[in-house]
Tab-separated table of N, CA and C in Angstrom:
chain	number	residue	atom	x	y	z
A	1	MET	N	5.420	16.066	-9.850
A	1	MET	CA	4.134	16.183	-9.479
A	1	MET	C	4.371	17.032	-8.829
A	2	THR	N	2.801	18.067	-8.550
A	2	THR	CA	2.466	19.306	-7.404
A	2	THR	C	1.575	19.037	-6.257
A	3	CYS	N	2.191	19.022	-4.831
A	3	CYS	CA	0.816	18.873	-4.309
A	3	CYS	C	1.275	20.541	-3.453
A	4	GLY	N	0.071	21.224	-3.398
A	4	GLY	CA	0.750	22.904	-2.378
A	4	GLY	C	1.964	22.857	-3.108
A	5	LYS	N	2.587	23.591	-2.229
A	5	LYS	CA	3.709	23.771	-2.223
A	5	LYS	C	5.059	22.620	-2.461
A	6	THR	N	4.588	21.825	-2.584
A	6	THR	CA	5.450	20.614	-2.215
A	6	THR	C	5.941	19.537	-3.743
A	7	LYS	N	6.845	20.045	-4.401
A	7	LYS	CA	7.382	18.883	-5.562
A	7	LYS	C	7.415	17.917	-5.467
A	8	VAL	N	6.910	16.971	-5.954
A	8	VAL	CA	8.051	15.800	-6.230
A	8	VAL	C	8.350	15.319	-7.343
A	9	ASP	N	9.413	15.108	-7.548
A	9	ASP	CA	9.884	14.408	-8.950
A	9	ASP	C	10.037	12.562	-8.520
A	10	LEU	N	9.040	12.112	-9.406
A	10	LEU	CA	8.847	11.126	-9.816
A	10	LEU	C	9.949	10.054	-10.719
A	11	ASN	N	10.478	10.912	-11.531
A	11	ASN	CA	11.394	10.526	-11.993
A	11	ASN	C	12.751	10.241	-10.778
A	12	GLN	N	13.315	10.785	-10.085
A	12	GLN	CA	14.595	10.875	-9.454
A	12	GLN	C	14.123	10.340	-8.457
A	13	GLY	N	13.171	10.200	-7.429
A	13	GLY	CA	12.548	9.909	-6.305
A	13	GLY	C	12.614	11.075	-4.871
A	14	ARG	N	12.587	12.153	-5.433
A	14	ARG	CA	12.903	13.116	-4.423
A	14	ARG	C	11.878	14.220	-4.300
A	15	ILE	N	11.563	14.505	-3.061
A	15	ILE	CA	10.547	15.553	-2.304
A	15	ILE	C	11.334	16.619	-2.190
A	16	ASN	N	10.708	18.074	-3.149
A	16	ASN	CA	11.783	19.161	-3.036
A	16	ASN	C	13.493	19.421	-3.171
A	17	GLN	N	13.760	18.137	-4.013
A	17	GLN	CA	14.826	18.194	-4.161
A	17	GLN	C	15.761	17.714	-3.435
A	18	ARG	N	15.322	17.512	-2.548
A	18	ARG	CA	16.407	16.596	-0.997
A	18	ARG	C	15.548	15.622	-0.471
A	19	VAL	N	14.557	15.458	-0.023
A	19	VAL	CA	14.254	14.420	0.478
A	19	VAL	C	13.960	13.339	-0.142
A	20	PRO	N	14.694	11.725	0.412
A	20	PRO	CA	14.442	10.919	-0.888
A	20	PRO	C	13.146	9.663	-0.320
A	21	LEU	N	12.673	9.250	-2.053
A	21	LEU	CA	11.658	8.234	-1.619
A	21	LEU	C	12.441	6.771	-1.654
A	22	LYS	N	11.752	6.077	-0.974
A	22	LYS	CA	12.289	4.391	-1.444
A	22	LYS	C	11.412	4.073	-2.160
A	23	ARG	N	10.134	3.969	-2.450
A	23	ARG	CA	9.063	3.763	-3.869
A	23	ARG	C	7.600	4.670	-3.643
A	24	VAL	N	6.804	4.589	-4.914
A	24	VAL	CA	5.812	4.940	-5.126
A	24	VAL	C	4.874	3.829	-5.512
A	25	VAL	N	3.753	4.181	-4.540
A	25	VAL	CA	2.762	2.947	-4.868
A	25	VAL	C	1.722	3.831	-5.285
A	26	GLN	N	0.584	3.332	-6.256
A	26	GLN	CA	0.046	3.662	-6.670
A	26	GLN	C	-1.568	2.542	-6.639
A	27	VAL	N	-2.479	2.800	-5.682
A	27	VAL	CA	-3.400	2.018	-4.842
A	27	VAL	C	-5.098	1.995	-5.676
A	28	MET	N	-5.640	1.127	-6.024
A	28	MET	CA	-7.269	1.550	-6.724
A	28	MET	C	-8.012	0.493	-6.645
A	29	GLY	N	-9.397	1.116	-6.117
A	29	GLY	CA	-10.262	-0.294	-5.131
A	29	GLY	C	-9.827	-1.130	-4.256
A	30	GLY	N	-9.026	-0.438	-3.574
A	30	GLY	CA	-8.308	-1.423	-2.345
A	30	GLY	C	-6.980	-2.356	-2.861
A	31	ARG	N	-6.032	-2.498	-3.742
A	31	ARG	CA	-5.651	-3.054	-4.146
A	31	ARG	C	-4.243	-2.196	-4.896
A	32	MET	N	-3.388	-2.630	-4.881
A	32	MET	CA	-2.190	-2.489	-5.554
A	32	MET	C	-2.363	-2.054	-6.755
A	33	VAL	N	-2.132	-1.090	-7.788
A	33	VAL	CA	-2.001	-1.228	-9.216
A	33	VAL	C	-0.531	-1.051	-9.999
A	34	GLY	N	0.464	-0.112	-9.382
A	34	GLY	CA	1.465	0.226	-9.581
A	34	GLY	C	2.320	0.747	-8.718
A	35	GLU	N	3.812	0.379	-9.060
A	35	GLU	CA	4.889	0.473	-8.276
A	35	GLU	C	5.853	1.030	-8.427
A	36	LYS	N	6.707	1.689	-8.380
A	36	LYS	CA	7.927	2.264	-9.057
A	36	LYS	C	9.258	1.993	-7.421
A	37	LYS	N	10.486	1.606	-7.664
A	37	LYS	CA	11.203	1.981	-6.436
A	37	LYS	C	12.444	2.877	-6.934
A	38	TYR	N	13.067	3.130	-5.897
A	38	TYR	CA	13.491	3.790	-6.180
A	38	TYR	C	15.637	3.523	-5.424
A	39	PRO	N	16.829	3.775	-5.862
A	39	PRO	CA	17.636	2.841	-5.434
A	39	PRO	C	18.334	3.565	-3.811
A	40	ASN	N	17.038	4.587	-3.258
A	40	ASN	CA	17.401	5.129	-2.300
A	40	ASN	C	17.070	4.330	-1.158
A	41	ARG	N	17.939	3.619	-0.141
A	41	ARG	CA	18.366	2.648	0.701
A	41	ARG	C	17.418	3.416	2.002
A	42	ASN	N	16.920	3.963	2.054
A	42	ASN	CA	16.698	5.008	3.290
A	42	ASN	C	16.001	5.978	2.422
A	43	GLY	N	14.297	6.674	3.428
A	43	GLY	CA	13.315	6.664	2.008
A	43	GLY	C	12.185	6.539	2.430
A	44	TYR	N	11.069	8.069	2.248
A	44	TYR	CA	9.325	7.435	2.351
A	44	TYR	C	8.775	6.828	1.345
A	45	THR	N	7.771	6.104	2.094
A	45	THR	CA	7.467	5.686	0.331
A	45	THR	C	5.707	6.946	0.535
A	46	LEU	N	5.614	7.183	-0.603
A	46	LEU	CA	4.450	8.155	-1.427
A	46	LEU	C	3.601	6.681	-2.010
A	47	GLN	N	2.128	6.818	-0.925
A	47	GLN	CA	1.231	5.738	-1.239
A	47	GLN	C	-0.124	6.974	-2.049
A	48	ILE	N	-0.393	6.925	-3.104
A	48	ILE	CA	-1.231	7.775	-4.113
A	48	ILE	C	-3.020	6.092	-4.138
A	49	ILE	N	-3.537	7.105	-3.451
A	49	ILE	CA	-4.683	6.366	-3.629
A	49	ILE	C	-5.384	6.983	-4.636
A	50	MET	N	-5.940	6.414	-5.980
A	50	MET	CA	-6.665	6.868	-7.229
A	50	MET	C	-8.002	6.163	-6.830
A	51	ALA	N	-8.906	7.715	-7.369
A	51	ALA	CA	-10.032	7.622	-7.354
A	51	ALA	C	-10.742	6.511	-8.742
A	52	ASN	N	-10.563	6.337	-9.960
A	52	ASN	CA	-10.309	5.784	-11.032
A	52	ASN	C	-8.397	6.384	-11.441
A	53	PRO	N	-8.789	5.764	-13.012
A	53	PRO	CA	-7.494	6.103	-13.198
A	53	PRO	C	-6.598	7.433	-13.784
A	54	ARG	N	-7.173	8.540	-13.718
A	54	ARG	CA	-7.017	9.647	-13.540
A	54	ARG	C	-7.221	10.869	-12.834
A	55	GLN	N	-7.666	10.087	-11.600
A	55	GLN	CA	-7.567	10.933	-10.405
A	55	GLN	C	-7.393	10.310	-8.947
A	56	PHE	N	-6.548	11.401	-8.443
A	56	PHE	CA	-6.228	10.790	-7.348
A	56	PHE	C	-6.680	11.405	-5.666
A	57	SER	N	-7.604	10.362	-5.116
A	57	SER	CA	-8.323	11.007	-3.929
A	57	SER	C	-7.647	10.974	-2.693
A	58	GLU	N	-6.140	11.204	-2.426
A	58	GLU	CA	-5.331	10.805	-1.552
A	58	GLU	C	-3.836	10.683	-1.359
A	59	VAL	N	-3.298	11.063	-1.135
A	59	VAL	CA	-1.797	10.912	-1.426
A	59	VAL	C	-0.942	11.369	0.309
A	60	GLN	N	-0.747	9.775	0.667
A	60	GLN	CA	0.075	9.731	1.857
A	60	GLN	C	1.378	9.241	2.020
A	61	LEU	N	2.189	10.016	2.911
A	61	LEU	CA	3.477	9.694	2.989
A	61	LEU	C	3.904	9.313	4.108
A	62	MET	N	4.422	8.003	3.941
A	62	MET	CA	5.096	7.050	5.304
A	62	MET	C	6.419	6.656	5.329
A	63	GLU	N	6.715	6.413	6.343
A	63	GLU	CA	7.950	5.633	6.818
A	63	GLU	C	7.880	4.262	6.774
A	64	GLU	N	8.762	3.331	6.615
A	64	GLU	CA	8.844	2.442	6.044
A	64	GLU	C	7.755	1.358	7.439
A	65	ASP	N	8.229	1.592	8.611
A	65	ASP	CA	7.189	0.738	9.570
A	65	ASP	C	6.103	0.806	9.396
A	66	VAL	N	5.265	2.030	8.876
A	66	VAL	CA	3.818	2.310	8.565
A	66	VAL	C	3.702	1.818	7.122
A	67	TYR	N	4.319	1.396	5.952
A	67	TYR	CA	4.413	1.041	5.149
A	67	TYR	C	3.835	-0.455	5.155
A	68	LEU	N	5.103	-0.932	6.059
A	68	LEU	CA	4.757	-2.824	6.431
A	68	LEU	C	3.746	-2.998	7.140
A	69	SER	N	3.167	-2.022	7.824
A	69	SER	CA	2.491	-2.043	9.378
A	69	SER	C	0.929	-3.305	8.254
A	70	ASN	N	0.662	-4.477	9.078
A	70	ASN	CA	-0.397	-5.198	8.363
A	70	ASN	C	-1.431	-4.210	8.336
A	71	PHE	N	-1.805	-3.475	8.850
A	71	PHE	CA	-2.813	-2.223	8.598
A	71	PHE	C	-3.508	-1.847	6.964
A	72	ASN	N	-1.699	-1.136	6.961
A	72	ASN	CA	-1.461	-0.995	5.330
A	72	ASN	C	-1.795	-1.532	3.972
A	73	GLN	N	-1.128	-3.076	4.729
A	73	GLN	CA	-0.680	-3.859	4.215
A	73	GLN	C	-1.747	-4.578	3.116
A	74	MET	N	-2.793	-5.284	4.085
A	74	MET	CA	-3.906	-5.795	4.292
A	74	MET	C	-5.156	-4.594	3.532
A	75	PHE	N	-5.169	-4.065	3.977
A	75	PHE	CA	-6.851	-2.564	4.404
A	75	PHE	C	-6.214	-2.080	2.795
A	76	LEU	N	-5.322	-1.157	3.147
A	76	LEU	CA	-5.333	-0.335	1.824
A	76	LEU	C	-4.341	-0.977	0.347
A	77	LEU	N	-3.911	-1.674	0.667
A	77	LEU	CA	-2.801	-2.420	-0.530
A	77	LEU	C	-3.382	-3.584	-1.165
A	78	GLY	N	-4.170	-3.871	-0.078
A	78	GLY	CA	-5.071	-5.690	-0.501
A	78	GLY	C	-4.140	-6.493	-0.530
A	79	LYS	N	-2.863	-6.649	0.017
A	79	LYS	CA	-2.190	-7.408	0.136
A	79	LYS	C	-1.930	-7.989	1.402
A	80	PHE	N	-2.234	-9.539	1.240
A	80	PHE	CA	-2.738	-11.015	2.047
A	80	PHE	C	-2.331	-12.045	1.502
A	81	ASP	N	-1.874	-12.947	2.564
A	81	ASP	CA	-1.801	-14.254	1.986
A	81	ASP	C	-2.910	-15.377	2.087
A	82	PRO	N	-3.368	-15.711	1.039
A	82	PRO	CA	-5.086	-16.673	1.010
A	82	PRO	C	-4.531	-17.906	1.498
A	83	GLU	N	-3.600	-18.379	2.174
A	83	GLU	CA	-3.357	-19.321	2.832
A	83	GLU	C	-4.124	-19.263	4.797
A	84	TYR	N	-4.377	-18.141	4.598
A	84	TYR	CA	-4.160	-17.936	6.401
A	84	TYR	C	-5.475	-16.920	6.298
A	85	PHE	N	-5.784	-15.938	4.646
A	85	PHE	CA	-6.993	-15.075	5.189
A	85	PHE	C	-7.650	-14.974	4.159
A	86	GLU	N	-9.024	-14.930	4.306
A	86	GLU	CA	-10.401	-14.880	3.360
A	86	GLU	C	-10.982	-13.591	3.566
A	87	GLU	N	-11.242	-13.023	2.223
A	87	GLU	CA	-11.221	-11.480	2.144
A	87	GLU	C	-12.840	-11.768	2.490
A	88	THR	N	-13.654	-11.280	3.159
A	88	THR	CA	-15.269	-11.739	3.094
A	88	THR	C	-15.687	-10.257	3.019
A	89	LEU	N	-15.131	-9.231	2.480
A	89	LEU	CA	-16.044	-7.801	2.333
A	89	LEU	C	-14.998	-6.918	2.383
A	90	ASN	N	-15.261	-6.370	0.611
A	90	ASN	CA	-14.447	-5.278	0.512
A	90	ASN	C	-15.272	-4.165	0.074
A	91	ALA	N	-15.443	-3.326	0.723
A	91	ALA	CA	-15.992	-2.101	0.225
A	91	ALA	C	-15.206	-0.793	0.515
A	92	PHE	N	-14.293	-0.769	0.170
A	92	PHE	CA	-12.740	-0.083	0.345
A	92	PHE	C	-13.461	1.567	0.008
A	93	PRO	N	-13.215	2.358	0.173
A	93	PRO	CA	-12.224	2.807	1.239
A	93	PRO	C	-12.624	3.213	2.506
A	94	MET	N	-13.750	2.100	2.475
A	94	MET	CA	-14.798	2.318	4.101
A	94	MET	C	-14.700	1.569	4.581
A	95	SER	N	-14.653	0.128	4.154
A	95	SER	CA	-14.296	-0.642	5.237
A	95	SER	C	-14.166	-1.908	4.712
A	96	ARG	N	-13.569	-3.250	5.311
A	96	ARG	CA	-12.723	-4.317	4.689
A	96	ARG	C	-13.056	-5.523	5.977
A	97	LEU	N	-13.195	-6.780	5.162
A	97	LEU	CA	-13.240	-7.572	6.405
A	97	LEU	C	-12.837	-8.892	5.855
A	98	PHE	N	-11.766	-9.217	6.667
A	98	PHE	CA	-11.291	-10.676	6.841
A	98	PHE	C	-11.283	-11.713	7.483
A	99	ARG	N	-11.280	-12.804	7.159
A	99	ARG	CA	-11.943	-13.778	8.030
A	99	ARG	C	-10.410	-14.836	8.494
A	100	PHE	N	-9.680	-14.809	9.479
A	100	PHE	CA	-8.687	-16.060	9.890
A	100	PHE	C	-8.820	-17.286	9.062
A	101	LYS	N	-8.283	-17.689	8.823
A	101	LYS	CA	-8.608	-19.293	8.420
A	101	LYS	C	-7.139	-20.300	9.491
A	102	PHE	N	-7.942	-20.858	9.968
A	102	PHE	CA	-7.452	-21.706	10.763
A	102	PHE	C	-6.927	-22.818	10.241
A	103	PRO	N	-5.449	-23.371	11.135
A	103	PRO	CA	-4.921	-24.527	10.238
A	103	PRO	C	-5.729	-25.316	10.048
A	104	GLN	N	-6.037	-26.663	9.448
A	104	GLN	CA	-6.630	-27.596	9.169
A	104	GLN	C	-5.669	-28.746	10.650
A	105	LYS	N	-6.453	-29.474	11.219
A	105	LYS	CA	-5.854	-30.532	12.001
A	105	LYS	C	-5.528	-32.061	11.398
A	106	SER	N	-4.532	-32.229	11.096
A	106	SER	CA	-3.836	-33.455	10.952
A	106	SER	C	-4.941	-34.693	11.181
A	107	SER	N	-5.207	-35.454	10.366
A	107	SER	CA	-6.205	-36.615	10.808
A	107	SER	C	-4.951	-37.589	11.048
A	108	SER	N	-3.866	-37.790	10.879
A	108	SER	CA	-3.066	-38.445	11.027
A	108	SER	C	-2.571	-38.760	12.662
A	109	ALA	N	-3.168	-37.700	13.351
A	109	ALA	CA	-2.206	-37.466	14.625
A	109	ALA	C	-3.830	-38.272	15.530
A	110	PRO	N	-2.439	-38.543	17.016
A	110	PRO	CA	-3.356	-39.419	17.718
A	110	PRO	C	-4.319	-38.976	18.850
């Protein structure tokens, strides 16, 4: 894959033959639709936002902390715990709304 003057080797998990990738993630409609992991212990995540199955709309290169952030996991990847969150609006990529589910109080408590 080529982006401007940058070459990404999706088979080897390298950018310009030297910068390691940890994973490549594909996102469409606010849901992760594909993921490829590489054996690199350290590396970046290449996150590809797809407009449709054949067209990219964005390519994001991020460090692990950003990939694991709540914003990225919930808003961009659509990964959340349904025990604690309910998605009430998905107008990806413009907006997304979640409702926090408060734990139910036990009726056996005094």
